[in-house]
C-alpha cells in the first residue's frame, strides 16, 4: 500500500480528550473531566460497547474502603503495603486508601449506587482475604455491574461522545517523539483505519492476562494498552507480578466458563477448599487457611494439583454447604446461578476450581496525578504499575480504577486549561503501524494456524511463567515466545470483508499478548527472589525487604531492556507500622 493510498484510507477526527477504555477508570475520568470543564469535547473509545465491556463490570467481590468504626485509613494502608510485600509505591497506595473514602460516597450519593446495608442502615462490609478488617463494600456478588451501570448512565446523560467498537492499535507521537499527538484505531464495524487527534489521551484499557490457559477476563481483553505503551517506548514496572485468583470455575473443556472467578467472599464467609480426596489442605500451607492471600492460596492449590490430589477435571473443590444452603443462596446469588448454569451446586454440593490468571499488578509507570513520562498521555487503572506491588488485595482493584480515573480526569482538564494546542502526529509512525497490522493479509497464503498459536501460548505461559517459576522454565518460555511471534507473523488471515473480521482481531490480540508475555517472562527471570505473586522455585526466599527494588522493562528496536530501581519507603519502612506510630502519638 502506497503512502498516498494510506493517507486516503485513514479517516481523521479530533477531540480535546480521548479516553481509551470504558471501565471504572475511563468512565470516572470522563465524568470528572466534564465536571471540571463542561466545554471540553470528551470522547470515550471502547473495543466493545460502553457499559457492557471491561473488567470493572465483572467485579463480583467489592470495593475496599475504611468506613467502619475500628477501621482506619492507616490500617487499610498497612494492609495494602504488607500485601504488596513492600514493593508498592507508597504515595500511590496512600492516595488509593484516602481517596477511596471520598469515591465510595461519590458512587453512592452522587451516582446512585445501591450497596448492601446493615440492619442499622450503615453500609455492609464483608471479609476479604489478606485484610485485618472487614472493609469490602459490595452489592451482593454483582458489585461491578452496579457500579458500571450507574457510571454509564451518567456518561450518557452528559452527552459525552462515544466511539463504540473502535479498537486502539497505536499511540502516535509527534515527529520529534517528545509528546503524544493521536491514537490510530480500527473501526471494527467497517475495518477502516481511523486517526483520532487529541490534546490529552488517557490509557485506561485495562490489563487482561488472557495469555494463560486459565484466565478470568473475557477473551477480547488482550493487554492492548500495555502493548501500545511498550511500542511507544514507555517503561513498565512490576510486570512479573501477575495475580492468579485461587478459585476460578473449572467446568471442563469446551466452555468459556472455565476460569470465571468464584469470588473471594466465599472463602471470607467460611468456605472450605478440599483436594480430590475431600480433605481440607490449606492449614498445611498457611495458618490463615482459606483466608490467606491470593498468592499463597493459589500456590497451595497448584501444589495439590502437581501432587496429583485433584478433582476429576484436574483442580480442587470449594465447599459452602456447611454454612447452610439457604444462606449461601442468599449471600451469593450470582455465583450460585452461574455454577448452576454449568451443572454445579454451589449451595448444596462441591464445585471444582482452579487458580486462574486474574489481574496485572504491573503496568505503565505513572505519577500521582496520572501523568506518564510521555507528555499528553495519562494512565489509570490496570494499565498502570506501582499501586499494588507484588500482590493486590481483593477489593483494591475497583478502588484503584475509580480513584485514579477521577484524578486523571481532573488532571487532563486542568492541563488543557493551561495548554490547549494541537500536536501534529508523526505520519511515519502511522504508516509503519498500518503496515504492521496489514501483515496477516499480506501473508494470507502462508500456512499458519492462529488457533494453534493461541493454544501454544496458553500452555507456555501456564507451564513456565505461571504460579511456580524457575530460570530453566523462564528461559524456555522466552525462546518459545520468540518462535510464536515469528509463527504469527507468517500466519495469514482471509482478506475479504473487514467488517467485524474476527480472524484479523484474533491475530492482533495474539500479537499484543505475545509482546506483553515477553515482558512478563523477562521481568520474572530478572527477579531472583520470591515476592508475592512471583514465586521462584530456584530462589524461594525473599530478599532483604530494606533493599527492595522493582523491575522496569522497556522496548527499544524490538529488544527488551531491563532495569531495577530501589523502592522509596516514603511513609513507612519494613518492620515499622503507621498504626504503631499513631498509637505512640496518641499516648
mmCIF file of N, CA and C in Angstrom, residues 446-555:
data_model
loop_
_atom_site.group_PDB
_atom_site.id
_atom_site.type_symbol
_atom_site.label_atom_id
_atom_site.label_comp_id
_atom_site.label_asym_id
_atom_site.label_seq_id
_atom_site.Cartn_x
_atom_site.Cartn_y
_atom_site.Cartn_z
ATOM 1 N N UNK A 446 0.154 -17.902 3.313
ATOM 2 C CA UNK A 446 1.105 -18.703 4.092
ATOM 3 C C UNK A 446 0.365 -19.690 4.977
ATOM 4 N N UNK A 447 1.042 -20.782 5.263
ATOM 5 C CA UNK A 447 0.469 -21.754 6.189
ATOM 6 C C UNK A 447 0.612 -21.221 7.609
ATOM 7 N N UNK A 448 -0.461 -21.184 8.322
ATOM 8 C CA UNK A 448 -0.407 -20.712 9.697
ATOM 9 C C UNK A 448 -1.719 -20.998 10.385
ATOM 10 N N UNK A 449 -1.642 -21.335 11.630
ATOM 11 C CA UNK A 449 -2.832 -21.687 12.388
ATOM 12 C C UNK A 449 -2.873 -20.804 13.624
ATOM 13 N N UNK A 450 -3.635 -19.716 13.555
ATOM 14 C CA UNK A 450 -3.702 -18.767 14.668
ATOM 15 C C UNK A 450 -4.223 -19.443 15.929
ATOM 16 N N UNK A 451 -5.207 -20.355 15.773
ATOM 17 C CA UNK A 451 -5.756 -21.053 16.939
ATOM 18 C C UNK A 451 -4.685 -21.906 17.608
ATOM 19 N N UNK A 452 -3.838 -22.565 16.811
ATOM 20 C CA UNK A 452 -2.772 -23.395 17.379
ATOM 21 C C UNK A 452 -1.737 -22.533 18.102
ATOM 22 N N UNK A 453 -1.461 -21.350 17.556
ATOM 23 C CA UNK A 453 -0.519 -20.440 18.212
ATOM 24 C C UNK A 453 -1.083 -19.990 19.553
ATOM 25 N N UNK A 454 -2.389 -19.718 19.581
ATOM 26 C CA UNK A 454 -3.025 -19.321 20.831
ATOM 27 C C UNK A 454 -2.907 -20.433 21.875
ATOM 28 N N UNK A 455 -3.176 -21.664 21.493
ATOM 29 C CA UNK A 455 -3.088 -22.781 22.433
ATOM 30 C C UNK A 455 -1.654 -22.970 22.930
ATOM 31 N N UNK A 456 -0.684 -22.791 22.037
ATOM 32 C CA UNK A 456 0.724 -22.921 22.439
ATOM 33 C C UNK A 456 1.105 -21.812 23.411
ATOM 34 N N UNK A 457 0.561 -20.603 23.193
ATOM 35 C CA UNK A 457 0.809 -19.507 24.138
ATOM 36 C C UNK A 457 0.229 -19.837 25.498
ATOM 37 N N UNK A 458 -1.009 -20.357 25.517
ATOM 38 C CA UNK A 458 -1.634 -20.747 26.785
ATOM 39 C C UNK A 458 -0.741 -21.710 27.568
ATOM 40 N N UNK A 459 -0.295 -22.747 26.891
ATOM 41 C CA UNK A 459 0.490 -23.788 27.564
ATOM 42 C C UNK A 459 1.836 -23.251 28.033
ATOM 43 N N UNK A 460 2.483 -22.447 27.192
ATOM 44 C CA UNK A 460 3.792 -21.897 27.544
ATOM 45 C C UNK A 460 3.708 -21.034 28.791
ATOM 46 N N UNK A 461 2.740 -20.144 28.838
ATOM 47 C CA UNK A 461 2.636 -19.236 29.974
ATOM 48 C C UNK A 461 2.184 -19.961 31.235
ATOM 49 N N UNK A 462 1.253 -20.907 31.105
ATOM 50 C CA UNK A 462 0.785 -21.655 32.274
ATOM 51 C C UNK A 462 1.890 -22.528 32.862
ATOM 52 N N UNK A 463 2.608 -23.217 31.996
ATOM 53 C CA UNK A 463 3.618 -24.168 32.476
ATOM 54 C C UNK A 463 4.881 -23.487 32.977
ATOM 55 N N UNK A 464 5.348 -22.431 32.288
ATOM 56 C CA UNK A 464 6.686 -21.896 32.562
ATOM 57 C C UNK A 464 6.706 -20.470 33.108
ATOM 58 N N UNK A 465 5.611 -19.727 33.012
ATOM 59 C CA UNK A 465 5.592 -18.347 33.519
ATOM 60 C C UNK A 465 4.359 -18.170 34.406
ATOM 61 N N UNK A 466 3.964 -19.245 35.077
ATOM 62 C CA UNK A 466 2.739 -19.238 35.842
ATOM 63 C C UNK A 466 2.951 -19.082 37.334
ATOM 64 N N UNK A 467 2.341 -19.959 38.078
ATOM 65 C CA UNK A 467 2.311 -19.822 39.538
ATOM 66 C C UNK A 467 3.647 -20.169 40.174
ATOM 67 N N UNK A 468 4.324 -21.180 39.649
ATOM 68 C CA UNK A 468 5.658 -21.551 40.113
ATOM 69 C C UNK A 468 6.627 -21.408 38.951
ATOM 70 N N UNK A 469 7.766 -20.760 39.184
ATOM 71 C CA UNK A 469 8.700 -20.410 38.109
ATOM 72 C C UNK A 469 10.116 -20.839 38.453
ATOM 73 N N UNK A 470 10.940 -20.953 37.422
ATOM 74 C CA UNK A 470 12.364 -21.249 37.593
ATOM 75 C C UNK A 470 13.112 -20.672 36.406
ATOM 76 N N UNK A 471 14.430 -20.518 36.533
ATOM 77 C CA UNK A 471 15.230 -19.971 35.433
ATOM 78 C C UNK A 471 15.101 -20.843 34.189
ATOM 79 N N UNK A 472 15.135 -22.161 34.383
ATOM 80 C CA UNK A 472 15.040 -23.069 33.240
ATOM 81 C C UNK A 472 13.731 -22.873 32.490
ATOM 82 N N UNK A 473 12.628 -22.839 33.225
ATOM 83 C CA UNK A 473 11.330 -22.673 32.592
ATOM 84 C C UNK A 473 11.172 -21.312 31.940
ATOM 85 N N UNK A 474 11.656 -20.254 32.593
ATOM 86 C CA UNK A 474 11.512 -18.907 32.052
ATOM 87 C C UNK A 474 12.343 -18.726 30.782
ATOM 88 N N UNK A 475 13.553 -19.290 30.774
ATOM 89 C CA UNK A 475 14.370 -19.214 29.559
ATOM 90 C C UNK A 475 13.721 -20.005 28.426
ATOM 91 N N UNK A 476 13.158 -21.143 28.773
ATOM 92 C CA UNK A 476 12.446 -21.929 27.761
ATOM 93 C C UNK A 476 11.259 -21.137 27.212
ATOM 94 N N UNK A 477 10.550 -20.451 28.095
ATOM 95 C CA UNK A 477 9.395 -19.667 27.674
ATOM 96 C C UNK A 477 9.805 -18.528 26.745
ATOM 97 N N UNK A 478 10.895 -17.829 27.059
ATOM 98 C CA UNK A 478 11.339 -16.728 26.204
ATOM 99 C C UNK A 478 11.677 -17.217 24.802
ATOM 100 N N UNK A 479 12.303 -18.386 24.723
ATOM 101 C CA UNK A 479 12.599 -18.964 23.417
ATOM 102 C C UNK A 479 11.334 -19.330 22.662
ATOM 103 N N UNK A 480 10.388 -19.921 23.372
ATOM 104 C CA UNK A 480 9.130 -20.326 22.747
ATOM 105 C C UNK A 480 8.328 -19.108 22.293
ATOM 106 N N UNK A 481 8.322 -18.055 23.098
ATOM 107 C CA UNK A 481 7.583 -16.849 22.733
ATOM 108 C C UNK A 481 8.156 -16.220 21.467
ATOM 109 N N UNK A 482 9.471 -16.272 21.318
ATOM 110 C CA UNK A 482 10.084 -15.760 20.096
ATOM 111 C C UNK A 482 9.639 -16.583 18.886
ATOM 112 N N UNK A 483 9.569 -17.891 19.064
ATOM 113 C CA UNK A 483 9.094 -18.752 17.988
ATOM 114 C C UNK A 483 7.637 -18.453 17.639
ATOM 115 N N UNK A 484 6.811 -18.255 18.659
ATOM 116 C CA UNK A 484 5.396 -17.970 18.416
ATOM 117 C C UNK A 484 5.220 -16.625 17.714
ATOM 118 N N UNK A 485 6.052 -15.652 18.077
ATOM 119 C CA UNK A 485 5.995 -14.353 17.426
ATOM 120 C C UNK A 485 6.283 -14.487 15.930
ATOM 121 N N UNK A 486 7.311 -15.271 15.603
ATOM 122 C CA UNK A 486 7.663 -15.491 14.202
ATOM 123 C C UNK A 486 6.567 -16.269 13.477
ATOM 124 N N UNK A 487 6.011 -17.263 14.155
ATOM 125 C CA UNK A 487 4.941 -18.056 13.540
ATOM 126 C C UNK A 487 3.712 -17.202 13.265
ATOM 127 N N UNK A 488 3.410 -16.278 14.188
ATOM 128 C CA UNK A 488 2.254 -15.407 13.986
ATOM 129 C C UNK A 488 2.480 -14.480 12.798
ATOM 130 N N UNK A 489 3.686 -13.932 12.682
ATOM 131 C CA UNK A 489 3.990 -13.023 11.573
ATOM 132 C C UNK A 489 3.841 -13.712 10.221
ATOM 133 N N UNK A 490 4.028 -15.018 10.210
ATOM 134 C CA UNK A 490 3.921 -15.783 8.964
ATOM 135 C C UNK A 490 2.527 -16.352 8.750
ATOM 136 N N UNK A 491 1.607 -16.058 9.645
ATOM 137 C CA UNK A 491 0.261 -16.614 9.562
ATOM 138 C C UNK A 491 -0.679 -15.606 8.915
ATOM 139 N N UNK A 492 -1.395 -16.056 7.912
ATOM 140 C CA UNK A 492 -2.306 -15.177 7.220
ATOM 141 C C UNK A 492 -3.745 -15.361 7.648
ATOM 142 N N UNK A 493 -4.545 -14.346 7.359
ATOM 143 C CA UNK A 493 -5.994 -14.423 7.578
ATOM 144 C C UNK A 493 -6.678 -13.968 6.295
ATOM 145 N N UNK A 494 -7.888 -14.411 6.048
ATOM 146 C CA UNK A 494 -8.587 -14.041 4.812
ATOM 147 C C UNK A 494 -8.796 -12.527 4.713
ATOM 148 N N UNK A 495 -8.549 -11.976 3.519
ATOM 149 C CA UNK A 495 -8.707 -10.542 3.293
ATOM 150 C C UNK A 495 -9.987 -10.301 2.504
ATOM 151 N N UNK A 496 -11.103 -10.679 3.104
ATOM 152 C CA UNK A 496 -12.388 -10.423 2.471
ATOM 153 C C UNK A 496 -13.023 -9.204 3.087
ATOM 154 N N UNK A 497 -14.198 -9.364 3.620
ATOM 155 C CA UNK A 497 -14.902 -8.272 4.285
ATOM 156 C C UNK A 497 -14.212 -7.994 5.613
ATOM 157 N N UNK A 498 -13.739 -6.787 5.818
ATOM 158 C CA UNK A 498 -13.018 -6.454 7.052
ATOM 159 C C UNK A 498 -13.952 -6.030 8.183
ATOM 160 N N UNK A 499 -15.231 -5.899 7.905
ATOM 161 C CA UNK A 499 -16.177 -5.567 8.968
ATOM 162 C C UNK A 499 -16.281 -6.740 9.937
ATOM 163 N N UNK A 500 -16.011 -6.458 11.205
ATOM 164 C CA UNK A 500 -16.032 -7.492 12.246
ATOM 165 C C UNK A 500 -15.254 -8.736 11.796
ATOM 166 N N UNK A 501 -14.071 -8.501 11.247
ATOM 167 C CA UNK A 501 -13.214 -9.607 10.811
ATOM 168 C C UNK A 501 -12.527 -10.186 12.049
ATOM 169 N N UNK A 502 -13.167 -11.166 12.661
ATOM 170 C CA UNK A 502 -12.686 -11.683 13.942
ATOM 171 C C UNK A 502 -11.349 -12.393 13.809
ATOM 172 N N UNK A 503 -11.079 -12.977 12.645
ATOM 173 C CA UNK A 503 -9.777 -13.621 12.442
ATOM 174 C C UNK A 503 -8.652 -12.596 12.516
ATOM 175 N N UNK A 504 -8.903 -11.437 11.915
ATOM 176 C CA UNK A 504 -7.919 -10.351 11.975
ATOM 177 C C UNK A 504 -7.717 -9.886 13.416
ATOM 178 N N UNK A 505 -8.801 -9.695 14.150
ATOM 179 C CA UNK A 505 -8.680 -9.206 15.521
ATOM 180 C C UNK A 505 -8.076 -10.266 16.443
ATOM 181 N N UNK A 506 -8.318 -11.540 16.171
ATOM 182 C CA UNK A 506 -7.621 -12.589 16.918
ATOM 183 C C UNK A 506 -6.121 -12.484 16.699
ATOM 184 N N UNK A 507 -5.742 -12.216 15.462
ATOM 185 C CA UNK A 507 -4.315 -12.067 15.133
ATOM 186 C C UNK A 507 -3.720 -10.886 15.905
ATOM 187 N N UNK A 508 -4.420 -9.753 15.923
ATOM 188 C CA UNK A 508 -3.935 -8.578 16.648
ATOM 189 C C UNK A 508 -3.863 -8.868 18.152
ATOM 190 N N UNK A 509 -4.895 -9.541 18.675
ATOM 191 C CA UNK A 509 -4.880 -9.918 20.090
ATOM 192 C C UNK A 509 -3.626 -10.700 20.431
ATOM 193 N N UNK A 510 -3.316 -11.707 19.595
ATOM 194 C CA UNK A 510 -2.155 -12.555 19.864
ATOM 195 C C UNK A 510 -0.850 -11.780 19.763
ATOM 196 N N UNK A 511 -0.790 -10.859 18.809
ATOM 197 C CA UNK A 511 0.423 -10.033 18.685
ATOM 198 C C UNK A 511 0.676 -9.268 19.973
ATOM 199 N N UNK A 512 -0.367 -8.658 20.525
ATOM 200 C CA UNK A 512 -0.213 -7.899 21.768
ATOM 201 C C UNK A 512 0.084 -8.807 22.953
ATOM 202 N N UNK A 513 -0.608 -9.940 23.026
ATOM 203 C CA UNK A 513 -0.398 -10.856 24.145
ATOM 204 C C UNK A 513 1.020 -11.424 24.150
ATOM 205 N N UNK A 514 1.552 -11.757 22.975
ATOM 206 C CA UNK A 514 2.911 -12.280 22.913
ATOM 207 C C UNK A 514 3.903 -11.197 23.323
ATOM 208 N N UNK A 515 3.680 -9.963 22.872
ATOM 209 C CA UNK A 515 4.561 -8.850 23.253
ATOM 210 C C UNK A 515 4.597 -8.679 24.766
ATOM 211 N N UNK A 516 3.427 -8.662 25.402
ATOM 212 C CA UNK A 516 3.364 -8.462 26.850
ATOM 213 C C UNK A 516 3.884 -9.695 27.589
ATOM 214 N N UNK A 517 3.628 -10.880 27.047
ATOM 215 C CA UNK A 517 4.134 -12.107 27.669
ATOM 216 C C UNK A 517 5.659 -12.091 27.744
ATOM 217 N N UNK A 518 6.296 -11.558 26.728
ATOM 218 C CA UNK A 518 7.762 -11.463 26.739
ATOM 219 C C UNK A 518 8.238 -10.598 27.902
ATOM 220 N N UNK A 519 7.525 -9.508 28.183
ATOM 221 C CA UNK A 519 7.936 -8.641 29.292
ATOM 222 C C UNK A 519 7.727 -9.333 30.634
ATOM 223 N N UNK A 520 6.653 -10.106 30.741
ATOM 224 C CA UNK A 520 6.397 -10.841 31.989
ATOM 225 C C UNK A 520 7.513 -11.832 32.247
ATOM 226 N N UNK A 521 7.858 -12.621 31.222
ATOM 227 C CA UNK A 521 8.895 -13.642 31.379
ATOM 228 C C UNK A 521 10.253 -13.014 31.652
ATOM 229 N N UNK A 522 10.570 -11.917 30.964
ATOM 230 C CA UNK A 522 11.866 -11.268 31.161
ATOM 231 C C UNK A 522 11.988 -10.691 32.569
ATOM 232 N N UNK A 523 10.933 -10.033 33.034
ATOM 233 C CA UNK A 523 10.962 -9.471 34.385
ATOM 234 C C UNK A 523 11.046 -10.576 35.428
ATOM 235 N N UNK A 524 10.330 -11.680 35.202
ATOM 236 C CA UNK A 524 10.347 -12.808 36.144
ATOM 237 C C UNK A 524 11.725 -13.452 36.200
ATOM 238 N N UNK A 525 12.402 -13.516 35.062
ATOM 239 C CA UNK A 525 13.747 -14.098 35.044
ATOM 240 C C UNK A 525 14.734 -13.208 35.790
ATOM 241 N N UNK A 526 14.543 -11.899 35.719
ATOM 242 C CA UNK A 526 15.478 -10.979 36.365
ATOM 243 C C UNK A 526 15.298 -10.925 37.874
ATOM 244 N N UNK A 527 14.086 -11.232 38.377
ATOM 245 C CA UNK A 527 13.852 -11.160 39.826
ATOM 246 C C UNK A 527 14.206 -12.497 40.454
ATOM 247 N N UNK A 528 15.366 -12.549 41.079
ATOM 248 C CA UNK A 528 15.866 -13.801 41.661
ATOM 249 C C UNK A 528 15.572 -13.857 43.156
ATOM 250 N N UNK A 529 14.348 -13.568 43.500
ATOM 251 C CA UNK A 529 13.815 -13.861 44.821
ATOM 252 C C UNK A 529 12.320 -14.079 44.656
ATOM 253 N N UNK A 530 11.667 -14.556 45.694
ATOM 254 C CA UNK A 530 10.231 -14.796 45.638
ATOM 255 C C UNK A 530 9.523 -13.696 46.403
ATOM 256 N N UNK A 531 8.490 -13.137 45.775
ATOM 257 C CA UNK A 531 7.821 -11.982 46.357
ATOM 258 C C UNK A 531 6.379 -11.962 45.877
ATOM 259 N N UNK A 532 5.425 -12.159 46.775
ATOM 260 C CA UNK A 532 4.022 -12.055 46.411
ATOM 261 C C UNK A 532 3.625 -13.036 45.324
ATOM 262 N N UNK A 533 3.090 -12.499 44.227
ATOM 263 C CA UNK A 533 2.602 -13.339 43.138
ATOM 264 C C UNK A 533 3.729 -14.008 42.366
ATOM 265 N N UNK A 534 4.950 -13.560 42.547
ATOM 266 C CA UNK A 534 6.112 -14.110 41.841
ATOM 267 C C UNK A 534 6.840 -15.095 42.752
ATOM 268 N N UNK A 535 6.819 -16.372 42.373
ATOM 269 C CA UNK A 535 7.493 -17.385 43.195
ATOM 270 C C UNK A 535 8.483 -18.154 42.333
ATOM 271 N N UNK A 536 9.768 -18.081 42.728
ATOM 272 C CA UNK A 536 10.831 -18.792 42.032
ATOM 273 C C UNK A 536 11.207 -20.028 42.845
ATOM 274 N N UNK A 537 10.994 -21.205 42.271
ATOM 275 C CA UNK A 537 11.366 -22.442 42.968
ATOM 276 C C UNK A 537 12.866 -22.524 43.185
ATOM 277 N N UNK A 538 13.656 -21.894 42.302
ATOM 278 C CA UNK A 538 15.107 -21.895 42.464
ATOM 279 C C UNK A 538 15.585 -20.759 43.372
ATOM 280 N N UNK A 539 14.712 -19.823 43.698
ATOM 281 C CA UNK A 539 15.022 -18.750 44.654
ATOM 282 C C UNK A 539 13.797 -18.553 45.547
ATOM 283 N N UNK A 540 13.503 -19.511 46.426
ATOM 284 C CA UNK A 540 12.243 -19.472 47.173
ATOM 285 C C UNK A 540 12.189 -18.429 48.280
ATOM 286 N N UNK A 541 13.345 -17.873 48.669
ATOM 287 C CA UNK A 541 13.364 -16.915 49.768
ATOM 288 C C UNK A 541 13.151 -15.493 49.264
ATOM 289 N N UNK A 542 12.728 -14.633 50.178
ATOM 290 C CA UNK A 542 12.561 -13.205 49.874
ATOM 291 C C UNK A 542 13.812 -12.454 50.282
ATOM 292 N N UNK A 543 14.301 -11.600 49.379
ATOM 293 C CA UNK A 543 15.485 -10.807 49.703
ATOM 294 C C UNK A 543 15.179 -9.808 50.822
ATOM 295 N N UNK A 544 16.229 -9.170 51.314
ATOM 296 C CA UNK A 544 16.108 -8.172 52.373
ATOM 297 C C UNK A 544 15.097 -7.101 51.963
ATOM 298 N N UNK A 545 14.032 -6.965 52.720
ATOM 299 C CA UNK A 545 12.986 -6.010 52.376
ATOM 300 C C UNK A 545 13.512 -4.575 52.354
ATOM 301 N N UNK A 546 14.480 -4.279 53.205
ATOM 302 C CA UNK A 546 15.026 -2.925 53.257
ATOM 303 C C UNK A 546 15.712 -2.536 51.948
ATOM 304 N N UNK A 547 16.155 -3.537 51.187
ATOM 305 C CA UNK A 547 16.858 -3.290 49.931
ATOM 306 C C UNK A 547 15.962 -3.585 48.718
ATOM 307 N N UNK A 548 14.676 -3.500 48.893
ATOM 308 C CA UNK A 548 13.738 -3.866 47.832
ATOM 309 C C UNK A 548 13.921 -3.008 46.580
ATOM 310 N N UNK A 549 13.840 -3.663 45.446
ATOM 311 C CA UNK A 549 13.863 -2.971 44.159
ATOM 312 C C UNK A 549 12.698 -3.466 43.308
ATOM 313 N N UNK A 550 12.266 -2.634 42.382
ATOM 314 C CA UNK A 550 11.232 -3.057 41.444
ATOM 315 C C UNK A 550 11.823 -3.114 40.036
ATOM 316 N N UNK A 551 11.213 -3.933 39.198
ATOM 317 C CA UNK A 551 11.714 -4.131 37.844
ATOM 318 C C UNK A 551 11.113 -3.099 36.891
ATOM 319 N N UNK A 552 11.877 -2.753 35.878
ATOM 320 C CA UNK A 552 11.424 -1.908 34.781
ATOM 321 C C UNK A 552 11.787 -2.592 33.472
ATOM 322 N N UNK A 553 10.843 -2.667 32.559
ATOM 323 C CA UNK A 553 11.086 -3.249 31.243
ATOM 324 C C UNK A 553 10.607 -2.258 30.191
ATOM 325 N N UNK A 554 11.429 -2.042 29.179
ATOM 326 C CA UNK A 554 11.040 -1.193 28.050
ATOM 327 C C UNK A 554 11.457 -1.874 26.757
ATOM 328 N N UNK A 555 10.937 -1.376 25.650
ATOM 329 C CA UNK A 555 11.187 -1.973 24.340
ATOM 330 C C UNK A 555 11.916 -0.948 23.482
#
